[in-house]
Amino acid sequence: MAGKPILYSYFRSSCSWRVRIALAVKGIDYEYVAVNLLKSEQLGEKYRSVNLTSQVPSMEVDGMVLTQSNAIIEYLDETREGPSLLPKDPKKRFLARQLSQIISCGIQPLQNLSVLRYLGDERKVEWAQKVITGGFEAFETLVDQSSGKYCVGDEVTMADLCLVPQVYNANRFKVDMSKYPAISRINAALLELDAFKVAHPSKQPDCPEDLR
Amino acid sequence: MAGKPILYSYFRSSCSWRVRIALAVKGIDYEYVAVNLLKSEQLGEKYRSVNLTSQVPSMEVDGMVLTQSNAIIEYLDETREGPSLLPKDPKKRFLARQLSQIISCGIQPLQNLSVLRYLGDERKVEWAQKVITGGFEAFETLVDQSSGKYCVGDEVTMADLCLVPQVYNANRFKVDMSKYPAISRINAALLELDAFKVAHPSKQPDCPEDLR
């Protein structure tokens, strides 16, 4: 399959955003197909003909349809040229995966759209704040020990790809970020990088004009 | 650090269980330290002196304290002898990670103890069933294509380590498992393996007598 990968993405989905950063860091050209989660397009026939699991993001590449953002990122990392998204040293690889999972298993799933809808408008902000601050306390403690310029030393890793979208969500839910100085410093450094700039929600074709 | 790894575990925690299976498959001897989540021992001073993030499981090994079960599993896999928990082929490795993450990011975090306590007794069963059936529909579709005897072909992978504890939880919440024939078949085959038998909650030192 020699065609360009196709990424099915929603501009503000943090899992889609992680994969967009991976593609940009590794310099992989791809086609962007927008799936509007607010209109539940992921549940429609058109998207389900690509991906029966109705999850975003998904990627058509190498004759397969991939879902689960961190699994996609590791697949791209193992099969494509470009800067590695995990360190070579097993202990540092562990640290990058541990930090990634604090976000991808411990925070993001608990504050995604379907959970917030279930809780209802009254409770959703309180809940999102509780989940994010709980996870960020753990993340801050660990990243304070592992970080250089970025989460693990001075090279961008999968942990950084998870962190930036999560900080964006923390800001949307008005989490007090002054309690997390290491996270804030690393996030600011990452936002300076070209790969993080082009992958930002505000730069995606499906971002509404008023959020650009 | 030449000492035995120490696993801080709760007998019924599905994330602890995953790691216990990994240790058993790879034949790694370890010390078991029980942390009682129902008594909130993970929040106590004693446990926090080991692991400030208050998460279970954690493992002391190679001079580090590790958290996040799937990151621990990949670390053990990369640094220890014994059967590999991920296939060599990148596409199959992807499949094993994708299935693992459907559970570890998409199901388990949403039906763990802290979420259920937040929702309250009235809503918790309905919520847990919704989360588990949503995730199992995706898992069933994918595993039907990737499986042989186990989730990905005929070798045990990380996906199998995630699946067995999740099926146990599904049964606790009375999910109708007849809708998931592939999952049910694979789960039954896995429960026959010695590594899965010794790692079962009922075989742990902190399992109460009446659940043995």
Short mmCIF file of C-alpha atoms in Angstrom, two decimals:
data_model
loop_
_atom_site.label_atom_id
_atom_site.label_comp_id
_atom_site.label_asym_id
_atom_site.label_seq_id
_atom_site.Cartn_x
_atom_site.Cartn_y
_atom_site.Cartn_z
CA MET A 1 0.00 0.00 0.00
CA ALA A 2 1.98 2.97 -1.24
CA GLY A 3 -0.72 5.65 -0.75
CA LYS A 4 -0.55 8.42 1.82
CA PRO A 5 -1.91 7.53 5.26
CA ILE A 6 -5.41 8.91 5.89
CA LEU A 7 -6.08 10.33 9.36
CA TYR A 8 -9.69 10.54 10.53
CA SER A 9 -9.58 13.31 13.10
CA TYR A 10 -11.59 15.87 15.02
CA PHE A 11 -9.72 19.13 15.53
CA ARG A 12 -10.23 19.26 19.30
CA SER A 13 -10.02 15.53 20.10
CA SER A 14 -6.93 15.14 22.24
CA CYS A 15 -6.25 11.63 20.97
CA SER A 16 -6.39 12.83 17.35
CA TRP A 17 -4.08 15.68 18.32
CA ARG A 18 -1.45 13.29 19.76
CA VAL A 19 -1.33 11.42 16.46
CA ARG A 20 -1.10 14.65 14.45
CA ILE A 21 1.95 15.66 16.48
CA ALA A 22 3.54 12.24 15.88
CA LEU A 23 2.98 12.59 12.12
CA ALA A 24 4.49 16.07 12.18
CA VAL A 25 7.53 15.12 14.30
CA LYS A 26 8.28 12.21 11.98
CA GLY A 27 7.62 14.27 8.86
CA ILE A 28 4.94 11.95 7.48
CA ASP A 29 2.66 13.43 4.80
CA TYR A 30 -1.01 12.43 5.20
CA GLU A 31 -4.56 13.15 4.15
CA TYR A 32 -6.85 14.74 6.79
CA VAL A 33 -10.48 13.67 6.97
CA ALA A 34 -12.59 15.51 9.54
CA VAL A 35 -15.11 13.62 11.70
CA ASN A 36 -17.36 15.93 13.67
CA LEU A 37 -17.89 14.46 17.14
CA LEU A 38 -20.36 17.16 18.16
CA LYS A 39 -22.56 16.02 15.26
CA SER A 40 -21.89 12.35 16.18
CA GLU A 41 -20.45 11.67 12.73
CA GLN A 42 -18.33 8.89 14.27
CA LEU A 43 -21.56 6.92 14.68
CA GLY A 44 -22.75 7.44 11.10
CA GLU A 45 -22.71 4.88 8.31
CA LYS A 46 -20.01 6.71 6.37
CA TYR A 47 -17.44 6.58 9.15
CA ARG A 48 -18.46 3.13 10.31
CA SER A 49 -17.74 1.79 6.82
CA VAL A 50 -14.11 2.71 7.55
CA ASN A 51 -14.03 1.94 11.24
CA LEU A 52 -16.67 -0.22 12.83
CA THR A 53 -15.57 0.73 16.33
CA SER A 54 -16.73 4.36 15.84
CA GLN A 55 -13.61 5.70 17.51
CA VAL A 56 -11.61 8.79 16.61
CA PRO A 57 -8.86 9.01 15.59
CA SER A 58 -8.36 6.22 13.16
CA MET A 59 -5.80 5.86 10.43
CA GLU A 60 -5.78 3.99 7.16
CA VAL A 61 -2.20 2.94 6.51
CA ASP A 62 -0.32 -0.12 5.19
CA GLY A 63 -3.59 -1.86 4.32
CA MET A 64 -4.94 -1.63 7.87
CA VAL A 65 -7.32 0.60 9.80
CA LEU A 66 -5.68 1.59 13.09
CA THR A 67 -7.35 2.91 16.24
CA GLN A 68 -6.08 3.76 19.75
CA SER A 69 -3.79 6.77 19.57
CA ASN A 70 -0.80 5.54 21.55
CA ALA A 71 -0.78 2.23 19.70
CA ILE A 72 -0.86 4.17 16.41
CA ILE A 73 2.02 6.34 17.60
CA GLU A 74 4.17 3.33 18.52
CA TYR A 75 3.33 1.68 15.18
CA LEU A 76 4.41 4.75 13.22
CA ASP A 77 7.52 5.00 15.36
CA GLU A 78 8.50 1.38 14.70
CA THR A 79 7.82 1.44 10.96
CA ARG A 80 8.74 4.97 9.82
CA GLU A 81 11.95 6.99 9.58
CA GLY A 82 12.39 10.27 11.40
CA PRO A 83 13.07 11.19 15.04
CA SER A 84 12.24 8.38 17.45
CA LEU A 85 9.32 9.01 19.79
CA LEU A 86 10.68 6.68 22.48
CA PRO A 87 14.20 6.71 23.93
CA LYS A 88 16.53 3.77 23.21
CA ASP A 89 17.35 3.12 26.89
CA PRO A 90 14.75 0.78 28.49
CA LYS A 91 14.50 2.81 31.71
CA LYS A 92 13.85 6.01 29.79
CA ARG A 93 11.42 4.23 27.47
CA PHE A 94 9.61 3.13 30.60
CA LEU A 95 9.46 6.70 31.89
CA ALA A 96 8.03 7.96 28.60
CA ARG A 97 5.38 5.21 28.56
CA GLN A 98 4.53 5.70 32.24
CA LEU A 99 3.94 9.43 31.79
CA SER A 100 1.94 8.79 28.61
CA GLN A 101 -0.29 6.35 30.44
CA ILE A 102 -0.91 8.62 33.41
CA ILE A 103 -2.65 10.81 30.84
CA SER A 104 -3.98 8.27 28.34
CA CYS A 105 -5.33 5.80 30.94
CA GLY A 106 -5.60 7.96 34.06
CA ILE A 107 -6.93 11.33 32.93
CA GLN A 108 -8.16 11.66 29.35
CA PRO A 109 -10.70 8.81 29.32
CA LEU A 110 -12.34 10.20 32.46
CA GLN A 111 -12.91 13.66 31.08
CA ASN A 112 -13.88 12.91 27.52
CA LEU A 113 -17.10 14.02 25.92
CA SER A 114 -19.16 10.87 26.56
CA VAL A 115 -18.42 10.85 30.30
CA LEU A 116 -19.15 14.54 30.72
CA ARG A 117 -22.46 14.13 28.90
CA TYR A 118 -23.40 11.30 31.25
CA LEU A 119 -22.63 13.37 34.34
CA GLY A 120 -24.61 16.36 33.10
CA ASP A 121 -23.82 20.07 33.06
CA GLU A 122 -23.96 20.64 36.81
CA ARG A 123 -21.29 18.16 37.77
CA LYS A 124 -19.06 18.06 34.72
CA VAL A 125 -16.64 20.87 35.55
CA GLU A 126 -16.14 19.71 39.15
CA TRP A 127 -15.50 16.17 37.92
CA ALA A 128 -13.11 17.17 35.13
CA GLN A 129 -11.12 19.32 37.54
CA LYS A 130 -10.91 16.49 40.08
CA VAL A 131 -9.68 14.02 37.47
CA ILE A 132 -7.16 16.35 35.89
CA THR A 133 -5.68 17.62 39.15
CA GLY A 134 -5.39 14.06 40.53
CA GLY A 135 -3.49 12.95 37.44
CA PHE A 136 -1.38 16.09 37.16
CA GLU A 137 -0.20 15.74 40.78
CA ALA A 138 1.27 12.34 39.91
CA PHE A 139 2.60 13.59 36.57
CA GLU A 140 4.24 16.65 38.13
CA THR A 141 6.03 14.58 40.80
CA LEU A 142 7.42 12.18 38.23
CA VAL A 143 8.24 14.63 35.45
CA ASP A 144 10.12 16.81 37.87
CA GLN A 145 12.60 13.93 38.15
CA SER A 146 12.66 12.73 34.52
CA SER A 147 12.58 15.96 32.56
CA GLY A 148 15.21 17.98 30.81
CA LYS A 149 13.82 20.41 28.27
CA TYR A 150 10.91 18.03 27.69
CA CYS A 151 9.20 15.27 29.71
CA VAL A 152 12.03 12.75 29.49
CA GLY A 153 15.37 14.43 28.97
CA ASP A 154 15.91 16.73 26.02
CA GLU A 155 14.23 14.81 23.21
CA VAL A 156 10.53 14.82 22.35
CA THR A 157 8.85 11.54 23.34
CA MET A 158 5.33 10.11 23.32
CA ALA A 159 4.85 11.62 26.79
CA ASP A 160 5.11 15.11 25.31
CA LEU A 161 2.53 14.22 22.65
CA CYS A 162 0.12 13.29 25.43
CA LEU A 163 0.92 16.26 27.64
CA VAL A 164 0.16 19.21 25.37
CA PRO A 165 -3.46 18.26 24.55
CA GLN A 166 -4.07 17.49 28.22
CA VAL A 167 -2.84 20.92 29.34
CA TYR A 168 -5.16 22.47 26.75
CA ASN A 169 -8.06 20.58 28.32
CA ALA A 170 -6.94 21.60 31.80
CA ASN A 171 -7.12 25.22 30.70
CA ARG A 172 -10.59 24.71 29.20
CA PHE A 173 -11.73 23.42 32.59
CA LYS A 174 -9.98 26.27 34.41
CA VAL A 175 -7.57 24.08 36.37
CA ASP A 176 -5.10 26.20 38.36
CA MET A 177 -1.89 25.43 36.46
CA SER A 178 0.32 27.40 38.87
CA LYS A 179 0.43 24.25 41.02
CA TYR A 180 2.29 22.44 38.23
CA PRO A 181 5.43 24.41 37.42
CA ALA A 182 7.31 21.55 35.70
CA ILE A 183 4.32 20.68 33.51
CA SER A 184 3.81 24.35 32.64
CA ARG A 185 7.47 24.88 31.74
CA ILE A 186 7.59 21.79 29.51
CA ASN A 187 4.28 22.62 27.83
CA ALA A 188 5.52 26.11 26.97
CA ALA A 189 8.75 24.71 25.50
CA LEU A 190 6.83 22.20 23.39
CA LEU A 191 4.46 24.81 21.99
CA GLU A 192 7.49 26.54 20.46
CA LEU A 193 8.26 23.55 18.24
CA ASP A 194 7.05 23.56 14.62
CA ALA A 195 5.60 20.04 14.86
CA PHE A 196 3.43 21.10 17.79
CA LYS A 197 2.36 24.30 16.03
CA VAL A 198 1.08 22.62 12.86
CA ALA A 199 -0.74 19.92 14.86
CA HIS A 200 -2.62 22.42 17.04
CA PRO A 201 -6.45 22.31 16.85
CA SER A 202 -6.57 25.92 15.66
CA LYS A 203 -4.62 24.93 12.54
CA GLN A 204 -6.89 22.08 11.43
CA PRO A 205 -9.26 22.34 8.45
CA ASP A 206 -12.30 21.55 10.63
CA CYS A 207 -11.57 24.24 13.21
CA PRO A 208 -14.39 26.83 13.17
CA GLU A 209 -13.35 30.36 12.17
CA ASP A 210 -13.97 31.83 15.63
CA LEU A 211 -11.50 29.45 17.29
CA ARG A 212 -8.63 30.07 14.90
CA MET B 1 19.83 -3.83 42.43
CA ALA B 2 20.02 -7.60 42.54
CA GLY B 3 17.06 -8.15 44.91
CA LYS B 4 13.74 -9.63 43.94
CA PRO B 5 11.21 -7.19 42.48
CA ILE B 6 8.54 -6.13 44.97
CA LEU B 7 4.97 -5.88 43.67
CA TYR B 8 2.52 -3.70 45.59
CA SER B 9 -0.81 -5.20 44.67
CA TYR B 10 -4.46 -5.53 45.63
CA PHE B 11 -5.86 -8.97 44.87
CA ARG B 12 -8.86 -7.70 42.88
CA SER B 13 -7.26 -4.68 41.17
CA SER B 14 -7.32 -5.49 37.47
CA CYS B 15 -4.16 -3.49 36.80
CA SER B 16 -2.29 -5.40 39.54
CA TRP B 17 -3.61 -8.63 38.07
CA ARG B 18 -2.24 -7.81 34.60
CA VAL B 19 1.22 -7.36 36.05
CA ARG B 20 0.97 -10.58 38.10
CA ILE B 21 0.21 -12.49 34.89
CA ALA B 22 3.21 -10.87 33.16
CA LEU B 23 5.48 -11.91 36.04
CA ALA B 24 4.12 -15.45 35.90
CA VAL B 25 4.39 -15.80 32.10
CA LYS B 26 7.98 -14.59 32.21
CA GLY B 27 8.82 -16.73 35.24
CA ILE B 28 9.99 -13.81 37.40
CA ASP B 29 10.13 -14.46 41.14
CA TYR B 30 8.88 -11.53 43.24
CA GLU B 31 7.75 -10.41 46.68
CA TYR B 32 4.04 -9.63 47.10
CA VAL B 33 3.01 -6.71 49.31
CA ALA B 34 -0.74 -6.24 49.72
CA VAL B 35 -2.27 -2.75 49.60
CA ASN B 36 -5.93 -2.75 50.63
CA LEU B 37 -7.81 -0.31 48.38
CA LEU B 38 -11.08 -0.74 50.28
CA LYS B 39 -9.26 0.55 53.38
CA SER B 40 -7.61 3.29 51.27
CA GLU B 41 -4.15 2.04 52.25
CA GLN B 42 -2.83 3.45 48.96
CA LEU B 43 -3.36 6.91 50.45
CA GLY B 44 -1.57 6.15 53.74
CA GLU B 45 1.88 7.33 54.73
CA LYS B 46 3.36 3.86 54.56
CA TYR B 47 2.51 3.31 50.90
CA ARG B 48 3.18 6.90 49.92
CA SER B 49 6.73 6.56 51.24
CA VAL B 50 7.20 4.02 48.43
CA ASN B 51 5.02 5.63 45.81
CA LEU B 52 3.98 9.24 46.09
CA THR B 53 1.40 8.89 43.34
CA SER B 54 -0.74 6.55 45.52
CA GLN B 55 -1.41 4.24 42.59
CA VAL B 56 -1.67 0.46 42.62
CA PRO B 57 0.09 -1.53 41.34
CA SER B 58 3.60 -0.32 41.74
CA MET B 59 6.81 -2.25 41.52
CA GLU B 60 10.23 -1.74 43.05
CA VAL B 61 12.77 -3.08 40.59
CA ASP B 62 16.19 -2.13 39.20
CA GLY B 63 16.43 0.81 41.62
CA MET B 64 13.20 2.39 40.40
CA VAL B 65 9.57 2.53 41.53
CA LEU B 66 7.35 1.78 38.53
CA THR B 67 3.65 2.58 38.12
CA GLN B 68 1.17 2.20 35.22
CA SER B 69 0.58 -1.46 34.54
CA ASN B 70 1.07 -1.61 30.78
CA ALA B 71 4.26 0.43 31.00
CA ILE B 72 5.51 -1.98 33.70
CA ILE B 73 4.63 -4.94 31.49
CA GLU B 74 6.54 -3.51 28.51
CA TYR B 75 9.53 -2.71 30.76
CA LEU B 76 9.66 -6.28 32.10
CA ASP B 77 9.27 -7.59 28.57
CA GLU B 78 12.17 -5.50 27.27
CA THR B 79 14.55 -6.22 30.14
CA ARG B 80 13.78 -9.83 31.20
CA GLU B 81 14.16 -13.25 29.62
CA GLY B 82 11.19 -15.53 29.06
CA PRO B 83 8.35 -15.59 26.53
CA SER B 84 7.84 -12.25 24.80
CA LEU B 85 4.60 -10.45 25.61
CA LEU B 86 4.52 -8.64 22.27
CA PRO B 87 4.92 -10.23 18.82
CA LYS B 88 8.03 -9.42 16.77
CA ASP B 89 6.10 -8.33 13.66
CA PRO B 90 5.18 -4.61 13.85
CA LYS B 91 1.62 -5.13 12.56
CA LYS B 92 0.95 -7.82 15.15
CA ARG B 93 2.63 -5.73 17.86
CA PHE B 94 0.22 -2.97 16.88
CA LEU B 95 -2.76 -5.31 17.17
CA ALA B 96 -1.69 -6.42 20.67
CA ARG B 97 -1.23 -2.81 21.81
CA GLN B 98 -4.50 -1.68 20.22
CA LEU B 99 -6.50 -4.39 21.99
CA SER B 100 -4.68 -3.68 25.26
CA GLN B 101 -5.55 -0.01 25.02
CA ILE B 102 -9.22 -0.59 24.23
CA ILE B 103 -9.31 -2.06 27.73
CA SER B 104 -6.65 -0.04 29.56
CA CYS B 105 -7.70 3.37 28.18
CA GLY B 106 -11.26 2.73 27.01
CA ILE B 107 -12.88 0.51 29.63
CA GLN B 108 -10.99 -0.08 32.88
CA PRO B 109 -10.43 3.56 33.92
CA LEU B 110 -14.14 4.26 33.51
CA GLN B 111 -15.34 1.50 35.77
CA ASN B 112 -12.74 1.61 38.51
CA LEU B 113 -13.55 2.08 42.15
CA SER B 114 -13.11 5.86 42.35
CA VAL B 115 -15.49 6.53 39.44
CA LEU B 116 -18.13 4.16 40.74
CA ARG B 117 -17.97 5.81 44.16
CA TYR B 118 -18.48 9.21 42.54
CA LEU B 119 -21.53 8.04 40.62
CA GLY B 120 -23.13 6.45 43.67
CA ASP B 121 -24.83 3.10 44.19
CA GLU B 122 -27.91 3.79 42.08
CA ARG B 123 -26.12 4.53 38.85
CA LYS B 124 -22.95 2.51 39.13
CA VAL B 125 -24.11 -0.79 37.66
CA GLU B 126 -25.83 0.86 34.70
CA TRP B 127 -22.69 2.94 34.03
CA ALA B 128 -20.26 0.02 34.34
CA GLN B 129 -22.38 -2.09 31.99
CA LYS B 130 -22.54 0.72 29.43
CA VAL B 131 -18.78 1.23 29.51
CA ILE B 132 -17.90 -2.45 29.36
CA THR B 133 -20.36 -3.33 26.57
CA GLY B 134 -19.23 -0.33 24.48
CA GLY B 135 -15.61 -1.40 24.76
CA PHE B 136 -16.29 -5.10 24.31
CA GLU B 137 -18.20 -4.46 21.07
CA ALA B 138 -15.07 -2.86 19.60
CA PHE B 139 -12.82 -5.53 21.11
CA GLU B 140 -14.98 -8.40 19.81
CA THR B 141 -15.00 -7.01 16.24
CA LEU B 142 -11.23 -6.65 16.19
CA VAL B 143 -10.26 -9.79 18.05
CA ASP B 144 -12.44 -11.87 15.79
CA GLN B 145 -10.00 -10.93 13.01
CA SER B 146 -6.70 -11.05 14.92
CA SER B 147 -7.12 -14.07 17.15
CA GLY B 148 -5.90 -17.60 16.92
CA LYS B 149 -6.00 -19.46 20.22
CA TYR B 150 -5.47 -16.15 22.01
CA CYS B 151 -6.08 -12.47 21.18
CA VAL B 152 -3.35 -12.13 18.57
CA GLY B 153 -2.53 -15.46 16.97
CA ASP B 154 -1.48 -18.39 19.10
CA GLU B 155 0.92 -16.74 21.54
CA VAL B 156 0.03 -14.95 24.76
CA THR B 157 0.42 -11.16 24.42
CA MET B 158 -0.20 -8.10 26.55
CA ALA B 159 -3.75 -8.02 25.13
CA ASP B 160 -4.52 -11.31 26.86
CA LEU B 161 -3.18 -9.93 30.15
CA CYS B 162 -5.66 -7.07 29.87
CA LEU B 163 -8.58 -9.21 28.74
CA VAL B 164 -8.90 -11.74 31.55
CA PRO B 165 -9.29 -9.21 34.41
CA GLN B 166 -11.75 -7.23 32.30
CA VAL B 167 -13.95 -10.26 31.68
CA TYR B 168 -13.91 -10.93 35.44
CA ASN B 169 -15.19 -7.39 35.99
CA ALA B 170 -17.80 -7.83 33.27
CA ASN B 171 -19.10 -10.87 35.12
CA ARG B 172 -19.17 -8.97 38.42
CA PHE B 173 -21.37 -6.36 36.74
CA LYS B 174 -23.54 -9.05 35.12
CA VAL B 175 -22.75 -8.12 31.53
CA ASP B 176 -24.33 -10.58 29.09
CA MET B 177 -21.21 -12.30 27.76
CA SER B 178 -23.13 -14.39 25.21
CA LYS B 179 -22.87 -11.38 22.86
CA TYR B 180 -19.08 -11.80 22.79
CA PRO B 181 -18.28 -15.32 21.59
CA ALA B 182 -14.70 -14.61 20.52
CA ILE B 183 -13.87 -12.89 23.82
CA SER B 184 -15.50 -15.72 25.77
CA ARG B 185 -13.62 -18.42 23.86
CA ILE B 186 -10.25 -16.71 24.31
CA ASN B 187 -10.88 -16.00 27.99
CA ALA B 188 -11.69 -19.65 28.62
CA ALA B 189 -8.51 -20.77 26.84
CA LEU B 190 -6.38 -18.34 28.85
CA LEU B 191 -7.81 -19.45 32.18
CA GLU B 192 -6.42 -22.92 31.45
CA LEU B 193 -2.84 -21.65 31.46
CA ASP B 194 -0.75 -22.01 34.63
CA ALA B 195 0.44 -18.39 34.53
CA PHE B 196 -3.15 -17.19 34.53
CA LYS B 197 -4.11 -19.58 37.32
CA VAL B 198 -1.43 -18.46 39.78
CA ALA B 199 -2.11 -14.77 39.06
CA HIS B 200 -5.86 -15.06 39.74
CA PRO B 201 -7.25 -12.89 42.58
CA SER B 202 -8.45 -15.97 44.45
CA LYS B 203 -4.85 -17.18 44.74
CA GLN B 204 -3.40 -14.01 46.27
CA PRO B 205 -2.40 -13.74 49.94
CA ASP B 206 -4.77 -10.80 50.52
CA CYS B 207 -7.84 -12.58 49.11
CA PRO B 208 -10.42 -13.05 51.88
CA GLU B 209 -11.25 -16.66 52.77
CA ASP B 210 -14.81 -16.47 51.45
CA LEU B 211 -13.65 -15.52 47.93
CA ARG B 212 -11.07 -18.28 47.57
#
